[in-house]
CSV table of C-alpha atoms in Angstrom, one decimal:
chain,number,residue,atom,x,y,z
U,15,UNK,CA,-140.3,-89.0,45.9
U,16,UNK,CA,-137.2,-87.2,44.7
U,17,UNK,CA,-137.1,-83.4,45.1
U,18,UNK,CA,-134.3,-81.5,43.4
U,19,UNK,CA,-133.5,-77.8,44.0
U,20,UNK,CA,-131.0,-75.6,42.3
U,21,UNK,CA,-129.3,-73.1,44.5
U,22,UNK,CA,-126.7,-70.4,43.7
U,23,UNK,CA,-123.7,-70.3,46.0
U,24,UNK,CA,-120.9,-67.8,45.3
U,25,UNK,CA,-122.0,-67.6,41.7
U,26,UNK,CA,-122.0,-71.3,41.2
U,27,UNK,CA,-124.9,-73.7,40.8
U,28,UNK,CA,-125.3,-76.2,43.5
U,29,UNK,CA,-127.4,-79.3,43.3
U,30,UNK,CA,-129.4,-80.2,46.4
U,31,UNK,CA,-131.2,-83.5,46.5
U,32,UNK,CA,-133.9,-84.2,49.1
U,33,UNK,CA,-135.4,-87.6,49.5
U,34,UNK,CA,-138.9,-87.7,50.7
U,35,UNK,CA,-140.1,-91.3,50.7
U,36,UNK,CA,-143.7,-92.1,50.1
U,37,UNK,CA,-144.6,-95.2,52.1
U,38,UNK,CA,-147.5,-97.5,51.3
U,39,UNK,CA,-149.7,-99.3,53.7
U,40,UNK,CA,-149.2,-99.6,57.5
U,41,UNK,CA,-145.8,-101.1,57.0
U,42,UNK,CA,-143.2,-98.7,55.6
U,43,UNK,CA,-142.7,-100.0,52.0
U,44,UNK,CA,-140.4,-98.2,49.7
U,45,UNK,CA,-141.1,-98.9,46.1
U,46,UNK,CA,-138.2,-98.4,43.6
U,47,UNK,CA,-138.2,-98.4,39.8
U,48,UNK,CA,-135.5,-97.7,37.2
U,49,UNK,CA,-137.2,-96.3,34.1
U,50,UNK,CA,-140.2,-94.0,33.6
U,51,UNK,CA,-141.3,-96.1,30.7
U,52,UNK,CA,-142.0,-98.9,33.2
U,53,UNK,CA,-144.2,-96.7,35.4
U,54,UNK,CA,-147.5,-96.8,33.5
U,55,UNK,CA,-151.0,-95.6,34.3
U,56,UNK,CA,-151.9,-98.5,36.6
U,57,UNK,CA,-148.9,-98.2,38.9
U,58,UNK,CA,-149.2,-94.4,38.8
U,59,UNK,CA,-152.6,-94.7,40.2
U,60,UNK,CA,-151.4,-97.1,42.9
U,61,UNK,CA,-147.9,-96.2,44.2
U,62,UNK,CA,-145.3,-93.4,44.1
U,63,UNK,CA,-141.9,-95.1,43.7
U,64,UNK,CA,-138.4,-93.7,44.1
U,65,UNK,CA,-137.0,-93.6,40.6
U,66,UNK,CA,-133.4,-94.7,40.9
U,67,UNK,CA,-132.2,-94.8,37.2
U,68,UNK,CA,-131.1,-97.5,34.8
U,69,UNK,CA,-128.1,-99.8,35.3
U,70,UNK,CA,-126.3,-101.0,38.5
U,71,UNK,CA,-124.3,-97.8,39.0
U,72,UNK,CA,-127.2,-95.4,38.9
U,73,UNK,CA,-129.5,-97.7,40.8
U,74,UNK,CA,-127.0,-98.4,43.6
U,75,UNK,CA,-125.8,-94.8,44.0
U,76,UNK,CA,-129.3,-93.3,44.0
U,77,UNK,CA,-130.9,-95.8,46.4
U,78,UNK,CA,-127.9,-95.7,48.8
U,79,UNK,CA,-128.1,-91.9,48.9
U,80,UNK,CA,-131.9,-92.1,49.6
U,81,UNK,CA,-131.5,-94.7,52.3
U,82,UNK,CA,-128.7,-92.8,53.9
U,83,UNK,CA,-130.8,-89.7,54.1
U,84,UNK,CA,-133.7,-91.7,55.5
U,85,UNK,CA,-131.4,-93.3,58.1
U,86,UNK,CA,-130.3,-89.8,59.3
U,87,UNK,CA,-134.0,-89.1,60.0
U,88,UNK,CA,-134.7,-92.5,61.5
U,89,UNK,CA,-137.1,-93.1,58.7
U,90,UNK,CA,-135.8,-96.2,57.0
U,91,UNK,CA,-138.4,-98.4,55.4
U,92,UNK,CA,-139.4,-101.8,56.7
U,93,UNK,CA,-138.8,-103.3,53.2
U,94,UNK,CA,-137.8,-102.2,49.7
U,95,UNK,CA,-139.8,-103.5,46.8
U,96,UNK,CA,-138.0,-103.3,43.5
U,97,UNK,CA,-140.4,-103.2,40.5
U,98,UNK,CA,-139.6,-103.3,36.8
U,99,UNK,CA,-139.0,-105.3,33.6
U,100,UNK,CA,-136.6,-108.1,32.8
U,101,UNK,CA,-135.6,-110.2,29.8
U,102,UNK,CA,-135.9,-113.9,29.6
U,103,UNK,CA,-135.5,-116.5,26.8
U,104,UNK,CA,-137.4,-119.2,28.8
U,105,UNK,CA,-140.1,-117.5,30.8
U,106,UNK,CA,-143.4,-116.3,29.2
U,107,UNK,CA,-143.4,-112.8,27.9
U,108,UNK,CA,-145.5,-110.2,29.8
U,109,UNK,CA,-145.8,-112.4,32.9
U,110,UNK,CA,-144.6,-111.2,36.4
U,111,UNK,CA,-142.3,-113.2,38.6
U,112,UNK,CA,-140.9,-112.6,42.1
U,113,UNK,CA,-137.1,-112.9,42.5
U,114,UNK,CA,-135.9,-115.8,44.6
U,115,UNK,CA,-132.2,-115.1,44.1
U,116,UNK,CA,-130.0,-112.5,42.3
U,117,UNK,CA,-126.5,-112.7,40.9
U,118,UNK,CA,-124.1,-110.1,39.4
U,119,UNK,CA,-123.1,-111.4,36.0
U,120,UNK,CA,-120.5,-108.7,35.4
U,121,UNK,CA,-118.3,-109.8,38.3
U,122,UNK,CA,-115.6,-112.2,37.2
U,123,UNK,CA,-112.2,-112.3,39.0
U,124,UNK,CA,-111.8,-116.0,38.2
U,125,UNK,CA,-108.3,-115.4,36.8
U,126,UNK,CA,-107.2,-114.6,40.3
U,127,UNK,CA,-108.8,-117.7,41.8
U,128,UNK,CA,-112.2,-116.2,42.9
U,129,UNK,CA,-115.4,-117.9,42.0
U,130,UNK,CA,-117.1,-116.3,39.0
U,131,UNK,CA,-119.9,-114.0,40.2
U,132,UNK,CA,-118.4,-113.4,43.6
U,133,UNK,CA,-117.0,-110.0,44.6
U,134,UNK,CA,-113.5,-110.6,46.2
U,135,UNK,CA,-113.4,-110.2,50.0
U,136,UNK,CA,-117.2,-109.8,50.3
U,137,UNK,CA,-118.8,-112.7,52.1
U,138,UNK,CA,-121.6,-113.4,49.7
U,139,UNK,CA,-122.3,-116.3,47.3
U,140,UNK,CA,-122.5,-115.8,43.6
U,141,UNK,CA,-126.3,-116.0,43.8
U,142,UNK,CA,-127.8,-114.3,46.8
U,143,UNK,CA,-131.2,-115.5,48.1
U,144,UNK,CA,-133.9,-113.0,48.8
U,145,UNK,CA,-135.6,-113.5,52.2
U,146,UNK,CA,-139.3,-113.6,51.5
U,147,UNK,CA,-141.8,-115.4,49.3
U,148,UNK,CA,-145.1,-113.8,48.4
U,149,UNK,CA,-148.0,-116.3,47.9
U,150,UNK,CA,-149.6,-116.2,44.5
U,151,UNK,CA,-146.6,-114.9,42.5
U,152,UNK,CA,-144.5,-117.3,40.5
U,153,UNK,CA,-140.8,-117.5,41.3
U,154,UNK,CA,-137.7,-117.1,39.2
U,155,UNK,CA,-134.0,-116.5,39.6
U,156,UNK,CA,-132.4,-113.2,38.3
U,157,UNK,CA,-129.1,-112.1,36.9
U,158,UNK,CA,-128.1,-108.4,37.0
U,159,UNK,CA,-125.5,-106.7,34.8
U,160,UNK,CA,-124.8,-103.4,33.0
U,161,UNK,CA,-125.5,-104.8,29.5
U,162,UNK,CA,-128.5,-105.8,27.5
U,163,UNK,CA,-128.8,-109.6,27.0
U,164,UNK,CA,-130.2,-111.0,23.8
U,165,UNK,CA,-129.9,-114.1,21.6
U,166,UNK,CA,-126.9,-116.3,22.2
U,167,UNK,CA,-125.8,-114.1,25.1
U,168,UNK,CA,-128.4,-116.0,27.2
U,169,UNK,CA,-126.2,-119.1,26.9
U,170,UNK,CA,-123.8,-117.3,29.3
U,171,UNK,CA,-126.4,-116.5,32.0
U,172,UNK,CA,-127.2,-119.0,34.8
U,173,UNK,CA,-130.6,-117.5,35.8
U,174,UNK,CA,-134.2,-117.5,34.6
U,175,UNK,CA,-134.2,-113.8,33.8
U,176,UNK,CA,-131.9,-110.8,33.4
U,177,UNK,CA,-132.1,-107.1,34.5
U,178,UNK,CA,-129.8,-104.2,35.1
U,179,UNK,CA,-130.5,-103.0,38.7
U,180,UNK,CA,-131.6,-105.6,41.3
U,181,UNK,CA,-128.2,-106.8,42.6
U,182,UNK,CA,-127.2,-103.2,43.1
U,183,UNK,CA,-130.5,-102.5,44.9
U,184,UNK,CA,-129.9,-105.5,47.1
U,185,UNK,CA,-126.4,-104.4,48.1
U,186,UNK,CA,-127.6,-100.9,49.0
U,187,UNK,CA,-130.3,-102.5,51.1
U,188,UNK,CA,-127.7,-104.7,52.8
U,189,UNK,CA,-125.8,-101.6,53.9
U,190,UNK,CA,-128.8,-100.4,55.8
U,191,UNK,CA,-130.1,-103.8,56.9
U,192,UNK,CA,-133.4,-103.4,54.9
U,193,UNK,CA,-134.8,-106.5,53.3
U,194,UNK,CA,-135.7,-106.6,49.6
U,195,UNK,CA,-138.5,-108.0,47.5
U,196,UNK,CA,-138.0,-108.1,43.8
U,197,UNK,CA,-140.7,-108.2,41.2
U,198,UNK,CA,-140.0,-108.4,37.4
U,199,UNK,CA,-142.3,-108.6,34.4
U,200,UNK,CA,-140.8,-110.2,31.3
U,201,UNK,CA,-140.6,-107.6,28.6
U,202,UNK,CA,-138.3,-109.3,26.0
U,203,UNK,CA,-136.1,-112.2,25.2
U,204,UNK,CA,-138.2,-114.5,23.1
U,205,UNK,CA,-136.7,-112.9,19.9
U,206,UNK,CA,-133.6,-110.8,19.1
U,207,UNK,CA,-133.7,-107.2,20.3
U,208,UNK,CA,-133.2,-104.9,17.4
U,209,UNK,CA,-134.7,-101.6,18.6
U,210,UNK,CA,-136.3,-99.8,21.6
U,211,UNK,CA,-139.8,-101.0,20.7
U,212,UNK,CA,-138.8,-104.6,21.3
U,213,UNK,CA,-138.4,-103.7,25.0
U,214,UNK,CA,-141.4,-101.4,25.4
U,215,UNK,CA,-143.9,-103.5,23.4
U,216,UNK,CA,-145.3,-105.3,26.5
U,217,UNK,CA,-144.6,-102.6,29.2
U,218,UNK,CA,-148.3,-101.5,29.3
U,219,UNK,CA,-149.3,-105.1,30.1
U,220,UNK,CA,-146.6,-105.5,32.7
U,221,UNK,CA,-147.6,-102.3,34.3
U,222,UNK,CA,-151.1,-103.6,34.9
U,223,UNK,CA,-149.8,-107.0,36.2
U,224,UNK,CA,-147.2,-105.4,38.5
U,225,UNK,CA,-150.0,-103.3,39.9
U,226,UNK,CA,-151.9,-106.5,40.8
U,227,UNK,CA,-148.8,-108.0,42.4
U,228,UNK,CA,-148.5,-104.8,44.6
U,229,UNK,CA,-151.8,-105.8,46.1
U,230,UNK,CA,-150.5,-109.3,46.8
U,231,UNK,CA,-147.3,-107.9,48.3
U,232,UNK,CA,-149.1,-105.6,50.6
U,233,UNK,CA,-151.6,-108.3,51.6
U,234,UNK,CA,-148.8,-110.6,52.5
U,235,UNK,CA,-147.0,-107.9,54.5
U,236,UNK,CA,-150.2,-107.2,56.4
U,237,UNK,CA,-150.5,-110.9,57.1
U,238,UNK,CA,-147.0,-110.8,58.7
U,239,UNK,CA,-144.7,-112.2,56.0
U,240,UNK,CA,-141.9,-109.8,57.2
U,241,UNK,CA,-142.1,-111.3,60.7
U,242,UNK,CA,-141.7,-114.9,59.6
């Protein structure tokens, strides 16, 4: 949980952020989410995620800050589980998928000879595999970027689904040697996006289904999936 206090120092307002993780189950699982709209009644009754904000910049900065504070206290989680929505033109709407690999669609330095999707001088492939598979949850590949994808823009995406945070979350996890599990419910993509309601229409359904997948994740972790 994120706690924010405002202090006055020499007549100026100072923002002090304290990260107090709420772990779930015997293993230390840190759940993260981007948007309050995705955190519905079912998940609210089940978990208390760290809200990291929308888009790769907010997600990466906020999670990295939280993990750094936890590392100082020797309280890093055993695994980060990223929950949220995604768009897809090919996958069924309102269904939940686990992320098998994630790419960063905004990264393109190909004019200088680097492979599209690869960050220069970082030893990672364009699509980075996630380490674990949770039984009972269908699998899909994911592309992260800072823009909404709709309509013909899907032609430029080499992945099953799109979001705006997971690659940044993964890179923050890499810095602290914490593994990541990604779960995404398909909120849009079957038709053109024209207004906010096109994204939020199925979020209440996804909320319930993500809650069910949390049970599967925690059962798999209790069964030793992190040690395999």
